[in-house]
Coordinates of C-alpha atoms and ligand atoms in Angstrom, one line a residue:
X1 CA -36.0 -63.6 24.2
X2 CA -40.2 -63.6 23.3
X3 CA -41.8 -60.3 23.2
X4 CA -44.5 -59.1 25.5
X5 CA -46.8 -59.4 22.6
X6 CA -45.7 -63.0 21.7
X7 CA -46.3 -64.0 25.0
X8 CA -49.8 -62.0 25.0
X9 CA -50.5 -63.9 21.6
X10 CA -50.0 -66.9 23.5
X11 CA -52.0 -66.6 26.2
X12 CA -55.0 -65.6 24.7
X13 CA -54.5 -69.2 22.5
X14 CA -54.6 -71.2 25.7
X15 CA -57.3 -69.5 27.1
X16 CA -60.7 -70.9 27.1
X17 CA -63.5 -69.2 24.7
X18 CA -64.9 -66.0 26.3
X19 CA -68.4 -66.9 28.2
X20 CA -71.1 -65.2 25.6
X21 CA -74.2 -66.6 27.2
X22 CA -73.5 -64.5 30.9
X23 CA -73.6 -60.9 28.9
X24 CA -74.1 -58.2 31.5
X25 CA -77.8 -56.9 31.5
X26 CA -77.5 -53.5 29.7
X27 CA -79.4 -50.5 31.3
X28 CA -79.3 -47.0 29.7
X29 CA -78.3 -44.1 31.9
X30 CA -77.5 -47.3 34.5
X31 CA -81.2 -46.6 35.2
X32 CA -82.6 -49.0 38.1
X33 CA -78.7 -50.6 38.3
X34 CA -77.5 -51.0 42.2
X35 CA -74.0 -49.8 41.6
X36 CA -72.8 -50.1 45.1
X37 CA -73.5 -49.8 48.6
X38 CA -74.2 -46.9 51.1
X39 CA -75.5 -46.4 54.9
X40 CA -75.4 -43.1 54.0
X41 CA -79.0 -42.6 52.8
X42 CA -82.1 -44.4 51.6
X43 CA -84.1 -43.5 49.4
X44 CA -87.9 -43.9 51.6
X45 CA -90.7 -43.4 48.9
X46 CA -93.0 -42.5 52.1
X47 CA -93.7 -39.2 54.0
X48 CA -89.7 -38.9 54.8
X49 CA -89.0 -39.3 51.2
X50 CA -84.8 -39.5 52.0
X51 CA -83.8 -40.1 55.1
X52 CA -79.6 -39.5 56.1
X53 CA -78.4 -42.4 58.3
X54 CA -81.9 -43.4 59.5
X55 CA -83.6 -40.1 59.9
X56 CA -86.2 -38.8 57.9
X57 CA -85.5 -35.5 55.9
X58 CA -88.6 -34.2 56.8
X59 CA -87.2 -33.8 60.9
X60 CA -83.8 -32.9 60.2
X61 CA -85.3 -29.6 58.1
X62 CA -87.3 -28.8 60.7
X63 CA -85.0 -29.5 63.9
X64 CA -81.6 -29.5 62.8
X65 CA -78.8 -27.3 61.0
X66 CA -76.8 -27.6 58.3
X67 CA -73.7 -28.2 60.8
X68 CA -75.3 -31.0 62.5
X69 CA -76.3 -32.4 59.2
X70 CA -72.6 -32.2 57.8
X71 CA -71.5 -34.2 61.3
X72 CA -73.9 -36.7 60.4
X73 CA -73.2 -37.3 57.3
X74 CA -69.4 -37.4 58.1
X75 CA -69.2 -38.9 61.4
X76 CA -72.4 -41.4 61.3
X77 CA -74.6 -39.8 64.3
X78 CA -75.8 -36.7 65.2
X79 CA -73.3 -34.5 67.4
X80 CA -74.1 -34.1 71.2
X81 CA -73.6 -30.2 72.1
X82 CA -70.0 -30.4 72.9
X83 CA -69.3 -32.3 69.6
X84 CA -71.0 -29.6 67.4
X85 CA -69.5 -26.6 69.1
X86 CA -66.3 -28.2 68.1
X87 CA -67.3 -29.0 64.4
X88 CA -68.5 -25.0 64.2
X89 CA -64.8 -24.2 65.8
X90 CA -62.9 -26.0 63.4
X91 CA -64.9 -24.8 60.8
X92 CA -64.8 -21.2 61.9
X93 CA -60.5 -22.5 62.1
X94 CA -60.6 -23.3 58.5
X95 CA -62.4 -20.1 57.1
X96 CA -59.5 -18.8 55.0
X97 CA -57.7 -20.1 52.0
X98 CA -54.4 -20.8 51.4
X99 CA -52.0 -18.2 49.5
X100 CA -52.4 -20.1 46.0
X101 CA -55.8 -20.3 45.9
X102 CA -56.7 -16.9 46.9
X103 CA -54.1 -15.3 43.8
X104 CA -56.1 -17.8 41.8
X105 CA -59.7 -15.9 43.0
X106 CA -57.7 -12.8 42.9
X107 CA -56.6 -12.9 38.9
X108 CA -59.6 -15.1 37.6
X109 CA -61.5 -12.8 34.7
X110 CA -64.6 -11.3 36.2
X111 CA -67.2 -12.9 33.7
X112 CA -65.9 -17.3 35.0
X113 CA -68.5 -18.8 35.9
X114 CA -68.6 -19.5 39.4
X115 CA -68.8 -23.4 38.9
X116 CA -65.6 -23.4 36.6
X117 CA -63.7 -21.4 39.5
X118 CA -64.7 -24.1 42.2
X119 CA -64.0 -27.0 39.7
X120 CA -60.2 -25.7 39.3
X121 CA -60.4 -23.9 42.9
X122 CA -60.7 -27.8 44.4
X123 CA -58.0 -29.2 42.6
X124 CA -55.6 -26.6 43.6
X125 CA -57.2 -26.9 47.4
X126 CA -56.2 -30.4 46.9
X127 CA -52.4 -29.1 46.0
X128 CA -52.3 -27.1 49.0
X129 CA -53.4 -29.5 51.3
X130 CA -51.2 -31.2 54.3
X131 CA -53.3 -34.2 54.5
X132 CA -52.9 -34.0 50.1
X133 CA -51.9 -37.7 49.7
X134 CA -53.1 -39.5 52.5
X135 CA -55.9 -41.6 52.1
X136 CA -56.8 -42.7 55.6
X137 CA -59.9 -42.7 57.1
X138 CA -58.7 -39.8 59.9
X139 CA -56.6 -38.1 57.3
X140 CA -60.4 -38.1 54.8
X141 CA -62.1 -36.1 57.8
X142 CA -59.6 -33.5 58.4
X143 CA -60.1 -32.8 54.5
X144 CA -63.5 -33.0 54.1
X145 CA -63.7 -30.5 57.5
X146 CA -61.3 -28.2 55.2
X147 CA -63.1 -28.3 52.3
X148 CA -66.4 -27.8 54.2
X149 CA -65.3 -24.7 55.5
X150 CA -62.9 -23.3 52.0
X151 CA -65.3 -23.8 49.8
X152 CA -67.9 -21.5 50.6
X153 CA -65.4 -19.2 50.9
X154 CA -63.8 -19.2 47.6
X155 CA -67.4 -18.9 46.6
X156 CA -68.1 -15.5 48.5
X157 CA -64.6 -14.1 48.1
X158 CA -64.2 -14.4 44.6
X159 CA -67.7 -13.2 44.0
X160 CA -66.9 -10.3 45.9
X161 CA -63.9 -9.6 44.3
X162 CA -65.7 -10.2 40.5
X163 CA -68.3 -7.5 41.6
X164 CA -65.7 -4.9 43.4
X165 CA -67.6 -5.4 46.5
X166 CA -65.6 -4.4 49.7
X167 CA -63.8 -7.2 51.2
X168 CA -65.2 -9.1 53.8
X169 CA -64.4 -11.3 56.2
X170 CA -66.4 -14.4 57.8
X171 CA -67.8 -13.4 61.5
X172 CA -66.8 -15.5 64.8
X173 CA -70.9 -14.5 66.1
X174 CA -72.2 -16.2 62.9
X175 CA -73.1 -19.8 62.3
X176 CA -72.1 -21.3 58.9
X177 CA -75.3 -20.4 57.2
X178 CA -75.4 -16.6 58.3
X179 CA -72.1 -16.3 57.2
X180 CA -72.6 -17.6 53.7
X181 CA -75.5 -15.1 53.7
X182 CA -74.0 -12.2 55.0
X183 CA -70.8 -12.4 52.5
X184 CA -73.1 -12.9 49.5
X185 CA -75.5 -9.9 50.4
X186 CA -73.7 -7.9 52.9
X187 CA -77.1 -8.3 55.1
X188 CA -77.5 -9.3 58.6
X189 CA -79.7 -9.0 61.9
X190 CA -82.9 -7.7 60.5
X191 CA -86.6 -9.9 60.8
X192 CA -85.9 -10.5 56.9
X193 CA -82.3 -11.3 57.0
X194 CA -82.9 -13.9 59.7
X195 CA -85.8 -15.9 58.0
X196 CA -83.4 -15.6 54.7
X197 CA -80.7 -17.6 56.8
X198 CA -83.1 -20.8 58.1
X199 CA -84.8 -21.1 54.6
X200 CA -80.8 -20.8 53.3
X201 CA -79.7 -23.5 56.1
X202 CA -83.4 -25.6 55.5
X203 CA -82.4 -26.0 51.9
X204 CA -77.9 -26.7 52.4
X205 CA -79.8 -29.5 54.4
X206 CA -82.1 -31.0 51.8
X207 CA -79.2 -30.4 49.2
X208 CA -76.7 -32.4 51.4
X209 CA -76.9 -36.0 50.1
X210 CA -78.8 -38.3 48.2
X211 CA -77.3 -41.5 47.8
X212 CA -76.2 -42.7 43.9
X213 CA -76.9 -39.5 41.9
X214 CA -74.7 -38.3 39.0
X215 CA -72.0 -36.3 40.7
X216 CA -71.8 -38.4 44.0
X217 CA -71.6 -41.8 41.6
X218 CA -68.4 -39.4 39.6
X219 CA -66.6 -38.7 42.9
X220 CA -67.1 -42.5 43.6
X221 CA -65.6 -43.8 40.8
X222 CA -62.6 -41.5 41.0
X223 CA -62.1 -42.5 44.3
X224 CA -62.7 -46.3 44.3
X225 CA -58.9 -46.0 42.2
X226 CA -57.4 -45.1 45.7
X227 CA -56.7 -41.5 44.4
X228 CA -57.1 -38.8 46.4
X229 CA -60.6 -37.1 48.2
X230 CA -59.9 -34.0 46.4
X231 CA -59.7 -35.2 42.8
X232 CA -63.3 -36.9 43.6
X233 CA -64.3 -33.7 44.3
X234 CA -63.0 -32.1 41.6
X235 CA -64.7 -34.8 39.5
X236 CA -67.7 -34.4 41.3
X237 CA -68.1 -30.4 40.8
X238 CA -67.7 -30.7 37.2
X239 CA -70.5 -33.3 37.3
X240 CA -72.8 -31.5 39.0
X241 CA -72.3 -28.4 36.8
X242 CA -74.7 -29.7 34.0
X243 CA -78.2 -28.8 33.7
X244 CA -79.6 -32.1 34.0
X245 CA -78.2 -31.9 37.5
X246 CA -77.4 -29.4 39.8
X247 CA -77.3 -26.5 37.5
X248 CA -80.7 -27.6 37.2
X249 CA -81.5 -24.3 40.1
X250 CA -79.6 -21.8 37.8
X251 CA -81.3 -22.7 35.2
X252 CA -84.8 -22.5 36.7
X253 CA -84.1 -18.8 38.0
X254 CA -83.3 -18.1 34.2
X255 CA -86.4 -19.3 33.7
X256 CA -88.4 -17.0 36.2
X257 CA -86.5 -14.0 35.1
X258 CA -87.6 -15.0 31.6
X259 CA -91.0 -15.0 32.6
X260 CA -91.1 -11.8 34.4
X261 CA -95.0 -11.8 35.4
X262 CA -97.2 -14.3 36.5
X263 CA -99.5 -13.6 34.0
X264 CA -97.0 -14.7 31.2
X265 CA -95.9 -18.5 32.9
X266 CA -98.8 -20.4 31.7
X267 CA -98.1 -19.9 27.8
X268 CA -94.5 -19.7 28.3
X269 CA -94.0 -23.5 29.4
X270 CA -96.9 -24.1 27.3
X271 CA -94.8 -22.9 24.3
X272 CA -92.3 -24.3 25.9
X273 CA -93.3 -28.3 25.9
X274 CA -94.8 -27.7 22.9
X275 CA -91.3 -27.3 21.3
X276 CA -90.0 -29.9 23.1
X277 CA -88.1 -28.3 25.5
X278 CA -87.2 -29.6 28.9
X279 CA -88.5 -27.2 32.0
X280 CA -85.6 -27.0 34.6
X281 CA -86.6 -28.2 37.8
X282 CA -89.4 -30.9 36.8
X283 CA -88.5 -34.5 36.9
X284 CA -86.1 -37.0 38.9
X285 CA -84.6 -40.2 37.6
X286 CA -85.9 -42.0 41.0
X287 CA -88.5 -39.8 42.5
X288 CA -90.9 -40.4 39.6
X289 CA -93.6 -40.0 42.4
X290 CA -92.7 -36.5 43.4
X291 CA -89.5 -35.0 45.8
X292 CA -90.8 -35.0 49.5
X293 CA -87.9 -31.8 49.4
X294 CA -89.2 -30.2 47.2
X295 CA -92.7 -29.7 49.4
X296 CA -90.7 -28.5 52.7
X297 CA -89.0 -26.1 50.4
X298 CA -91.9 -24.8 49.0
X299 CA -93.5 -24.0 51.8
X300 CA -90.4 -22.3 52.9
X301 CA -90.8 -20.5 49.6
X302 CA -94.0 -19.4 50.1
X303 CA -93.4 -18.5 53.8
X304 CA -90.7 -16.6 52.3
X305 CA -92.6 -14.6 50.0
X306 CA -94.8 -13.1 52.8
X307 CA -92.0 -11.9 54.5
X308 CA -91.1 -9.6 52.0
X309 CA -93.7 -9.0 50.8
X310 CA -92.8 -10.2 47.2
X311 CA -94.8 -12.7 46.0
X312 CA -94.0 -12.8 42.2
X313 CA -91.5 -15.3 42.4
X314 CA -93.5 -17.7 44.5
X315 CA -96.8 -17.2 41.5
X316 CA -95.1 -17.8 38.8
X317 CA -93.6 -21.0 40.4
X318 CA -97.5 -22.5 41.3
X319 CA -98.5 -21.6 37.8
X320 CA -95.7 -23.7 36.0
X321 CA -95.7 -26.4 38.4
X322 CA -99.8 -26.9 38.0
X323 CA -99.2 -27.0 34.2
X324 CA -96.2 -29.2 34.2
X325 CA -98.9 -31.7 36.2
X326 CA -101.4 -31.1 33.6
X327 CA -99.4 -31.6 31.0
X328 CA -96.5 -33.9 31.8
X329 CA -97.5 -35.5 34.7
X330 CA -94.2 -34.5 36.0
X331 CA -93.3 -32.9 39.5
X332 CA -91.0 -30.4 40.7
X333 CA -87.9 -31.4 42.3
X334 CA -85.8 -30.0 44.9
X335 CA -84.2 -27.5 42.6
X336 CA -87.6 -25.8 41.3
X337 CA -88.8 -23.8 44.5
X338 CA -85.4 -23.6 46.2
X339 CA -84.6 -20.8 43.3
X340 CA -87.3 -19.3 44.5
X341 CA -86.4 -19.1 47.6
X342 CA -83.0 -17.7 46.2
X343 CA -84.3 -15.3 44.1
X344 CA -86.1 -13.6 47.3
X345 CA -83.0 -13.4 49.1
X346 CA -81.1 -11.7 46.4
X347 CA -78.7 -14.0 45.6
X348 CA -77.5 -13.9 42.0
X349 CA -78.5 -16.8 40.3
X350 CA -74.9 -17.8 39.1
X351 CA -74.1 -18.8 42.5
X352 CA -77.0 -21.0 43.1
X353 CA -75.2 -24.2 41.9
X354 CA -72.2 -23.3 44.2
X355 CA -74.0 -23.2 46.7
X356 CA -75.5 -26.6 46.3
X357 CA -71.8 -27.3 46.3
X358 CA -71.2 -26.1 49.3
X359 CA -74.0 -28.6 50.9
X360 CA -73.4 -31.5 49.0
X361 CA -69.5 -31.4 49.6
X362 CA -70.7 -33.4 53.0
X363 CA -72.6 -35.8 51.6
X364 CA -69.6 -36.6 48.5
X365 CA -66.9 -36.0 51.0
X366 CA -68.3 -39.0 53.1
X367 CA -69.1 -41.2 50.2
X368 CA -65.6 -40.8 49.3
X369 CA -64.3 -41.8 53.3
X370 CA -67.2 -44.8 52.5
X371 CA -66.0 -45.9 49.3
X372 CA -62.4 -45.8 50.5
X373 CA -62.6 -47.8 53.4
X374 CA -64.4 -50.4 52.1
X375 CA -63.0 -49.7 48.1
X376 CA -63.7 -52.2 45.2
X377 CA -62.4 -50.5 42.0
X378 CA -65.3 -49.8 40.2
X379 CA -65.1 -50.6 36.6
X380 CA -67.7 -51.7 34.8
X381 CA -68.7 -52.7 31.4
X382 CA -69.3 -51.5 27.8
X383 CA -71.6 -53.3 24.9
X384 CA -69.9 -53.0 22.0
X385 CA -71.9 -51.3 18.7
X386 CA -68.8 -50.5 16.7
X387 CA -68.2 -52.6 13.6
X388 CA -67.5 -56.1 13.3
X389 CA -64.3 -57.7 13.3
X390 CA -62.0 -56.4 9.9
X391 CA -58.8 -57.2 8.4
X392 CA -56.6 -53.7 8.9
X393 CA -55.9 -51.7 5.5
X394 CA -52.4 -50.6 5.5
X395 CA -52.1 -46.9 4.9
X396 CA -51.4 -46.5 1.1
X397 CA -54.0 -48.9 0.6
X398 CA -56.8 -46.4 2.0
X399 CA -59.5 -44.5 0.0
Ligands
ACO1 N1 -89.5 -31.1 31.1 C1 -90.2 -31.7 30.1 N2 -90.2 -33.0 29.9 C2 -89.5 -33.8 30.8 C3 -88.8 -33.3 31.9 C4 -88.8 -31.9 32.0 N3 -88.1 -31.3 33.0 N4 -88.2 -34.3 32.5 C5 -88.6 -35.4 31.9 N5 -89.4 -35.1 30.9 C6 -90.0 -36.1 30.0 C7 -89.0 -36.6 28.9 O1 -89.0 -35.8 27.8 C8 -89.6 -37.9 28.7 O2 -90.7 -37.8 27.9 P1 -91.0 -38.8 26.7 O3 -91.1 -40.2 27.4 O4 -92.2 -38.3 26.1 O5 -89.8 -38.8 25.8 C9 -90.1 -38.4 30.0 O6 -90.4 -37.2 30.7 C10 -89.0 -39.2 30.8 O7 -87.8 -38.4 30.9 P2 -86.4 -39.1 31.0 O8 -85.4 -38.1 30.5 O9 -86.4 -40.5 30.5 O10 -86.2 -39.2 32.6 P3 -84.8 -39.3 33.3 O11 -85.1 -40.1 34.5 O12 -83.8 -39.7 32.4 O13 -84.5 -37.8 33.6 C11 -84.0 -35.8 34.5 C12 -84.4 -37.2 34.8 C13 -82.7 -35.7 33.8 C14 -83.8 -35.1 35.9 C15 -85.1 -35.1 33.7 O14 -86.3 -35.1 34.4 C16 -84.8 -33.6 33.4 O15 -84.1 -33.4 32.4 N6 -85.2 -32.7 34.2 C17 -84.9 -31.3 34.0 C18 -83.5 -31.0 34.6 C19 -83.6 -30.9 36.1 O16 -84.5 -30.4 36.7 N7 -82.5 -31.5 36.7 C20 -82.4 -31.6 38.2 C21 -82.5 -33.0 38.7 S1 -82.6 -33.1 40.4 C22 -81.1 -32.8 40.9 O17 -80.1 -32.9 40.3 C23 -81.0 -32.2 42.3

């Protein structure tokens, strides 16, 4: 009987000479590669900047919530009434976590950082889950609905629970934003409080999708092997935890808190290119024009500012981002004034990144139902820079 190998050995004679004049094109960082396709959003260099299905950014942060967003993105139109009070319903439904997840929150060391408790917090919401191993398009939904909903609560509990704060419990009279608001600062129903909440929803909606980016391409690839939504989205977390991407925002409030006064911004990122250091929260791999987000946000940033009547944040900001355009040439994206915004509201900047999470889980979770029902593995190539071809040295024979 021939071996596998023999019969490998074989084949390989008999096969005809590999092609060496069609090499794949090599791009670095796959810069300016089209590595798939997506209705979900285009990239419109114009006023709209992105637009989600078809509509421009620019209207869906000023007339829309997050909810409606989240249907859009998952479902493929905006909800009529009857749809969206449903969605909130079955969100409101799905506002608890199952028993193994919250002992997880509950015996996690105080000092984890919040993105390392979602990365392992979505696998084992995966482990929980009924739908767990089936891949259908219906079966997709009902998860990403779950997630949408657990999620920012494994956020807020185990926060709570890391800072002693008395438990609390989502409220039925809250939408999904206010909720996420109250639980992180125990505030609600005052003028501030309520502004807090829109600039919060305004910025889960500009944070929801954005076609090909780092983490969205991860949870991609894991899925296009058939495996299941929540291992993308495991992927996916992990991926957005670096500071080249989404914890770009923490990063940025560091920055701020650095900084301290506006009087000191101008030599500190002056200092700071000048030693070659990157400034969080300048620079996009597509939107080398400037982020059509980033200027709703700042306005809600500097709207913000008035209304509590703080407007150190909000300086500081304007100084760095005139002398990153002096210097660099370079713009702020989305995550530059949004931890602005943040820092006004009083939310600890190790949960900013989280809560990016807990937008852009709509925008992954339907690239994942996307990719799925229309999969092609995606597995692409390498160019090799190793050595060349040489004759292997048996082990005695080694220096
Ligand atoms: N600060 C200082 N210089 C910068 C910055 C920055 N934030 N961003 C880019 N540059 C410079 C680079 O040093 C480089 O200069 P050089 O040509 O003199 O070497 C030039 O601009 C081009 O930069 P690249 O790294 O080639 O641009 P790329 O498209 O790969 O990077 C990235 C995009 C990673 C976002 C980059 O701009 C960056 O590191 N920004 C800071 C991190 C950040 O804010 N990330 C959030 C991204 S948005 C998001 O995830 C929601």
């Amino acid at each position: 009987m021939s071996s596998g190998i023999g019969n490998f050995t074989r084949r390989m004679m008999t096969m005809p000479p590999v092609e060496t004049t069609k090499t794949p094109t090599y791009n670095p960082g796959l810069e300016g590669v089209l590595a798939g396709e997506s209705a979900l959003c285009q990239v419109d260099e114009g006023e709209a900047g992105l637009r989600y299905r078809g509509y421009a950014i620019t209207d869906l942060a000023d007339k829309s919530t997050f909810e409606e967003v989240a249907y859009l993105l998952l479902f493929g139109r905006l909800p009529a009434r009857k749809e969206l009070e449903e969605f909130s319903t079955q969100l409101t439904a799905n506002w608890t976590l199952p028993g193994p997840v919250e002992s997880f929150v509950g015996v996690v060391p105080p000092k984890v950082h919040p993105m390392d408790i979602l990365r392992t917090g979505a696998s084992l919401l995966g482990m929980t889950d009924p739908d767990s191993a089936d891949n259908s398009h219906e079966a997709n939904l009902r998860k990403s609905v779950r997630l949408l909903a657990q999620v920012p609560l494994m956020i807020t509990t185990s926060y709570r629970f890391a800072n002693a704060k008395r438990h609390l419990l989502p409220r039925k009279d809250l939408t999904f934003t206010e909720n996420l608001l109250y639980l992180l600062t125990d505030r609600h129903g005052d003028r501030a409080t309520e502004a807090m909440a829109r600039v919060l929803d305004v910025s889960l909606i500009l944070y929801a999708e954005h076609e090909f980016n780092a983490s969205t391409f991860a949870a991609r690839v894991t899925a296009s092997t058939m495996t299941d939504l929540h291992s993308a989205i495991t992927a996916a977390v992990g991926t957005l935890k670096g500071p080249l991407h989404g914890g770009a925002n923490e990063a940025v409030a560091a920055m701020f808190l650095e900084i301290q006064t506006p009087d000191r911004a101008e030599e500190w990122v002056k200092n700071a290119l000048a030693a070659k250091q990157r400034v969080m929260g300048f620079g996009h791999r597509v939107l080398k024009q400037g982020d059509a987000r980033s200027a709703i946000v700042q306005r809600q940033a500097q709207e913000l500012s008035g209304i509590c009547s703080n407007p150190r944040w909000y300086e500081i900001a304007t100084i760095i981002d005139r002398v990153m355009h002096q210097e660099k040439g370079l713009y702020p994206n989305l995550d530059f004034y949004t931890a602005v915004a943040y820092l006004l509201m009083g939310i600890p900047r190790q949960l900013y990144t989280p809560l990016f999470v807990c937008s852009r889980m709509a925008g992954w979770c339907a690239h994942v139902i996307e990719q799925q029902d229309h999969n092609r593995l995606i597995s692409p190539r390498a160019r090799y820079t190793g050595p060349p071809p040489r004759a292997y040295v048996p082990i005695d024979r080694r220096t």
